[in-house]
Short mmCIF file of C-alpha atoms in Angstrom, two decimals:
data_model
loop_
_atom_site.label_atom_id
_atom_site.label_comp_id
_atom_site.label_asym_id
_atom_site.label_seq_id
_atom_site.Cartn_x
_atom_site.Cartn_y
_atom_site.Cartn_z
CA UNK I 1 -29.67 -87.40 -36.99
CA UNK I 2 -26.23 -85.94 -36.44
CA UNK I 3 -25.74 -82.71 -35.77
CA UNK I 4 -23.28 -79.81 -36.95
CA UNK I 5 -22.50 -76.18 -36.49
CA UNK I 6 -21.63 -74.56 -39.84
CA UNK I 7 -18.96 -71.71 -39.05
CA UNK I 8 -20.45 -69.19 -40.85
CA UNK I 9 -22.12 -66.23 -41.51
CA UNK I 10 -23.00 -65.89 -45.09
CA UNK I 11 -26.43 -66.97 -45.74
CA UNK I 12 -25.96 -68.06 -49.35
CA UNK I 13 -23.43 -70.29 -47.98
CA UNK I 14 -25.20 -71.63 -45.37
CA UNK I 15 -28.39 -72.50 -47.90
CA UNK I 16 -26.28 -74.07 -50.68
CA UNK I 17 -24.77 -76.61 -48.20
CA UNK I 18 -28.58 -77.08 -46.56
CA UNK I 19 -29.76 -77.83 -50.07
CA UNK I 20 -26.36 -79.90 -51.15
CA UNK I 21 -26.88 -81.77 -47.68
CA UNK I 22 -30.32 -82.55 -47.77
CA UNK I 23 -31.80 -83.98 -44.62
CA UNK I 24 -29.13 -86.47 -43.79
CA UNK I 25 -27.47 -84.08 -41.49
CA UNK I 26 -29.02 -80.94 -39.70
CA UNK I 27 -27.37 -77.97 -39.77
CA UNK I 28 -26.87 -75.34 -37.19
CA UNK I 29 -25.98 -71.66 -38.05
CA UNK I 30 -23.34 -69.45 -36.02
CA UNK I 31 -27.00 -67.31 -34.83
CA UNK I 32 -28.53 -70.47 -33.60
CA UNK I 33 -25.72 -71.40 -31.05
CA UNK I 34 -25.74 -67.59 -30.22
CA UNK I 35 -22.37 -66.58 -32.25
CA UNK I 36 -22.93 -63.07 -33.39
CA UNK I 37 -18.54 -62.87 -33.50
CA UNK I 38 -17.23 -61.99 -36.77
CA UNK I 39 -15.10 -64.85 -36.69
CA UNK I 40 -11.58 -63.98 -38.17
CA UNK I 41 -9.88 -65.16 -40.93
CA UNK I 42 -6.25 -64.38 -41.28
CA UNK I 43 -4.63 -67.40 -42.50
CA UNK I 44 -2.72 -67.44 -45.78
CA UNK I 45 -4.52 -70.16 -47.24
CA UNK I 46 -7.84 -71.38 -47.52
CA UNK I 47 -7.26 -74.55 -45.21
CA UNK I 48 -5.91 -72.19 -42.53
CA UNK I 49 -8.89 -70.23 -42.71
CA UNK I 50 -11.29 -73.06 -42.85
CA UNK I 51 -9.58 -74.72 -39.70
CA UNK I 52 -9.25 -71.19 -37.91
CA UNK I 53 -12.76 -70.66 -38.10
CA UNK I 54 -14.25 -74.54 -37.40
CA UNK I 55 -11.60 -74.46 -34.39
CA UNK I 56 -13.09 -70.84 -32.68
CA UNK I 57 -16.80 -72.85 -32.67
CA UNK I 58 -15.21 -75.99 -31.46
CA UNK I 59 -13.69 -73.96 -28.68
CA UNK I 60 -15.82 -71.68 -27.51
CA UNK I 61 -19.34 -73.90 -28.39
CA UNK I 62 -17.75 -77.30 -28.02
CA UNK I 63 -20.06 -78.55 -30.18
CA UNK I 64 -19.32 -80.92 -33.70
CA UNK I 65 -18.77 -77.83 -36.15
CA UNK I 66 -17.53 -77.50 -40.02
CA UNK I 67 -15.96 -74.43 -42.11
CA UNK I 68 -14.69 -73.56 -45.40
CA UNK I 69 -12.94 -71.37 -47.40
CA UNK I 70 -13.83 -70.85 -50.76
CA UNK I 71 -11.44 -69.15 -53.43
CA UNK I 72 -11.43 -68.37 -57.41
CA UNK I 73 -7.99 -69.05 -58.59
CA UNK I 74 -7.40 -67.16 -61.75
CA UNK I 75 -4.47 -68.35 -64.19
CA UNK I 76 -3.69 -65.16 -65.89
CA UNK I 77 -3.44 -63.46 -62.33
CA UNK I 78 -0.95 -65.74 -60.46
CA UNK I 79 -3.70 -67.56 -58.62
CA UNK I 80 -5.45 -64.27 -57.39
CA UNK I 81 -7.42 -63.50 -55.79
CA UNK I 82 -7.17 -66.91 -54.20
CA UNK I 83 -7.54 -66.80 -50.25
CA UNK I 84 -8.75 -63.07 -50.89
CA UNK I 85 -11.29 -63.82 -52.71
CA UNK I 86 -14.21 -62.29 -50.49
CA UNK I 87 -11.85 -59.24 -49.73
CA UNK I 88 -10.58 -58.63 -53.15
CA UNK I 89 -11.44 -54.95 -53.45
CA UNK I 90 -11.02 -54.39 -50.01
CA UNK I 91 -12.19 -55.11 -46.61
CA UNK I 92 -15.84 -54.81 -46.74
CA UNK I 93 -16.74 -58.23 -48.41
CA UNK I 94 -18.49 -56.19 -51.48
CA UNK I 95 -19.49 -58.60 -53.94
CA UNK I 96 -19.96 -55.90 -56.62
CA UNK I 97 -16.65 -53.98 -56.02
CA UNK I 98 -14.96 -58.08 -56.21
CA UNK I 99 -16.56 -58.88 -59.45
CA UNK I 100 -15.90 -55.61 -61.30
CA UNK I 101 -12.50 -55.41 -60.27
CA UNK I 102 -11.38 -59.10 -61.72
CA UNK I 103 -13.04 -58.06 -64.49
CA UNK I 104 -11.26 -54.99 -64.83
CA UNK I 105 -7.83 -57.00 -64.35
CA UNK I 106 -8.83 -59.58 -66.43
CA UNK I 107 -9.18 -56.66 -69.75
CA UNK I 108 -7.82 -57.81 -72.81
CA UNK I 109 -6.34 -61.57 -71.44
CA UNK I 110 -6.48 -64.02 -74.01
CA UNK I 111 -6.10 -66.77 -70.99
CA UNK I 112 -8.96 -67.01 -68.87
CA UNK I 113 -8.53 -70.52 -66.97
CA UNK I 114 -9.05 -70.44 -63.73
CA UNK I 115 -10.88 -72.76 -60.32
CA UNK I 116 -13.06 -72.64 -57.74
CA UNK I 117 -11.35 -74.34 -54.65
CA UNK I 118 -13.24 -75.15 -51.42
CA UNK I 119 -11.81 -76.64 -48.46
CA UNK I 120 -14.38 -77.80 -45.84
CA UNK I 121 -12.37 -78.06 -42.30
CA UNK I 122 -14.64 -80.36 -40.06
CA UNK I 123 -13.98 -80.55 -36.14
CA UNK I 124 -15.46 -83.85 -34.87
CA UNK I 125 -14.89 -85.44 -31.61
CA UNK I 126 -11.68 -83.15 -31.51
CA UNK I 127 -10.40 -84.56 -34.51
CA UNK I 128 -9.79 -82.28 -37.38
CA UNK I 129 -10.27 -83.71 -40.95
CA UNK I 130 -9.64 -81.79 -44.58
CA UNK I 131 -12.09 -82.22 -47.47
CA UNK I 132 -11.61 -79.89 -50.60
CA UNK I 133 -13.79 -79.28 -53.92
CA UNK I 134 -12.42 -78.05 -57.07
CA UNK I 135 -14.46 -76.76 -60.09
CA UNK I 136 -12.22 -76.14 -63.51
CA UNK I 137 -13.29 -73.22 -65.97
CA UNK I 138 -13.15 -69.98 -67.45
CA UNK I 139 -13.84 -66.34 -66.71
CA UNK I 140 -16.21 -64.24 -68.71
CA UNK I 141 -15.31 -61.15 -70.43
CA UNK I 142 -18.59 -60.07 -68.67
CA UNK I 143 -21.16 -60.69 -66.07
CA UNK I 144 -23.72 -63.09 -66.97
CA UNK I 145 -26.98 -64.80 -65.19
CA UNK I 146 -28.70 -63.34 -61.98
CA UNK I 147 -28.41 -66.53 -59.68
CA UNK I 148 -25.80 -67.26 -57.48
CA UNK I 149 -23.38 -64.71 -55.40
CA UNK I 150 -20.36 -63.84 -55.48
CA UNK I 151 -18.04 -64.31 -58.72
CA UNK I 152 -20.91 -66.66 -59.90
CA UNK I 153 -21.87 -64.43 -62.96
CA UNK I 154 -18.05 -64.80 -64.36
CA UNK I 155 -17.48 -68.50 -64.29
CA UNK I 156 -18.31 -71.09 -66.51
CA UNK I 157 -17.22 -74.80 -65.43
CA UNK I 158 -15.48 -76.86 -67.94
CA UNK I 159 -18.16 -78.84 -69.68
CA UNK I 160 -20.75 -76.13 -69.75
CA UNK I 161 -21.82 -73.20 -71.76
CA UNK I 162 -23.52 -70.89 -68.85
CA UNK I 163 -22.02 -69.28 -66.17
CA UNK I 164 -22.86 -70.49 -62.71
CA UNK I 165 -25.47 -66.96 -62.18
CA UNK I 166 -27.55 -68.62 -65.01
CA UNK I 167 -27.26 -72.65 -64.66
CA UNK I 168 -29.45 -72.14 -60.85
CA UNK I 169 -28.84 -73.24 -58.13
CA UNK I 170 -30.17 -76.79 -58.58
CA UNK I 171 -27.66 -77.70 -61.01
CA UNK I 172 -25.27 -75.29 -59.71
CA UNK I 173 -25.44 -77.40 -56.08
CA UNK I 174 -24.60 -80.74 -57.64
CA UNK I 175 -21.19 -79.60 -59.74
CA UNK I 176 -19.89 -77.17 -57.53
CA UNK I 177 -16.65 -76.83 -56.12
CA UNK I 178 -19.02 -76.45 -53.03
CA UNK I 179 -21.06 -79.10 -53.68
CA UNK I 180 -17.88 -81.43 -54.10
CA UNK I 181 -16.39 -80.13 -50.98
CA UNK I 182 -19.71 -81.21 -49.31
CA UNK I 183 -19.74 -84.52 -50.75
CA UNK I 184 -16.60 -85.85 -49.49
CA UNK I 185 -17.45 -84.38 -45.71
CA UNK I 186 -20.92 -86.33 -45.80
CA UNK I 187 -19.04 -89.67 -47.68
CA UNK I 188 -16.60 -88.97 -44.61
CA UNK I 189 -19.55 -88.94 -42.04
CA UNK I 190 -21.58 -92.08 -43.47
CA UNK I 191 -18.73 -94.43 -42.75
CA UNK I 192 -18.79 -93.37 -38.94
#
């Protein structure tokens, strides 16, 4: 079974891609290769992120490692929060303060498209590879569903009715941007 360090430190992350992944590949996390580093992220786009992250594994750990980046593109708001996405209100990755303050720029916009984009940056043998997910849909005037993380209770993917906080996450992991993201990295890996 092949082996991989996920670059990261947010649990919710790290389960969704265990669950998306399945048992084809096992998963390592950042605490069970002994990285307790807050790993930086200061790129300007979510592929430099991605990469900066699944290259600070590969160099300190030399081991097979992946990252991603993961942002909610909104229309009406030029793309924001975008690469910010986690840091939206500020620097303390608050999930609440993120969510109520898109929803407090979003107030009385009649256009509410706007994507999930994930970009998986995977560090194999040396070699870097790009695989990215993309999930099309709308915003919410307000929170809805208790599942999830994140901006979860504000998006509904085109196609659906429910938000991604009340679809669960069984559904949820197989039409994700995530989940896409995931998919192309393990079509990627099968052909090796």
């Amino acid at each position: 079974m092949k082996k991989f360090v996920f670059a990261t430190n947010n649990r919710h992350k790290l389960e969704e891609v265990e669950a998306i992944i399945g048992e084809k590949i096992e998963i390592l996390s950042l605490k069970d290769i002994g990285c307790e580093a807050d790993i930086p992220e200061t790129a300007d786009t979510l592929e430099g992120n991605a990469l900066q992250k699944a290259r600070y594994v590969y160099e300190r750990y030399h081991c097979d490692c992946f990252a991603d980046d993961t942002g909610l593109e909104v229309e009406a708001l030029d793309g924001a929060p975008g690469v910010y996405s986690a840091r939206y209100a500020g620097d303390a990755h608050n999930s609440e303060a993120n969510l109520r303050k898109l929803l407090h720029e979003m107030e009385g916009m009649t256009n509410r498209r706007a994507r999930f984009r994930t970009v998986f940056a995977l560090i194999l043998n040396g070699k870097e590879h790009l695989f990215e997910g993309i999930v099309n849909g709308e915003i919410t005037p307000t929170r809805r569903g208790t599942s999830g993380f994140g901006y979860d209770p504000v998006f509904v993917p085109d196609g659906y009715q429910q938000t991604f906080a009340e679809m669960g996450d069984a559904l949820k992991n197989k039409i994700s941007h995530r989940a896409l993201g995931v998919q192309k990295l393990c079509k990627f890996l099968n052909t090796l």
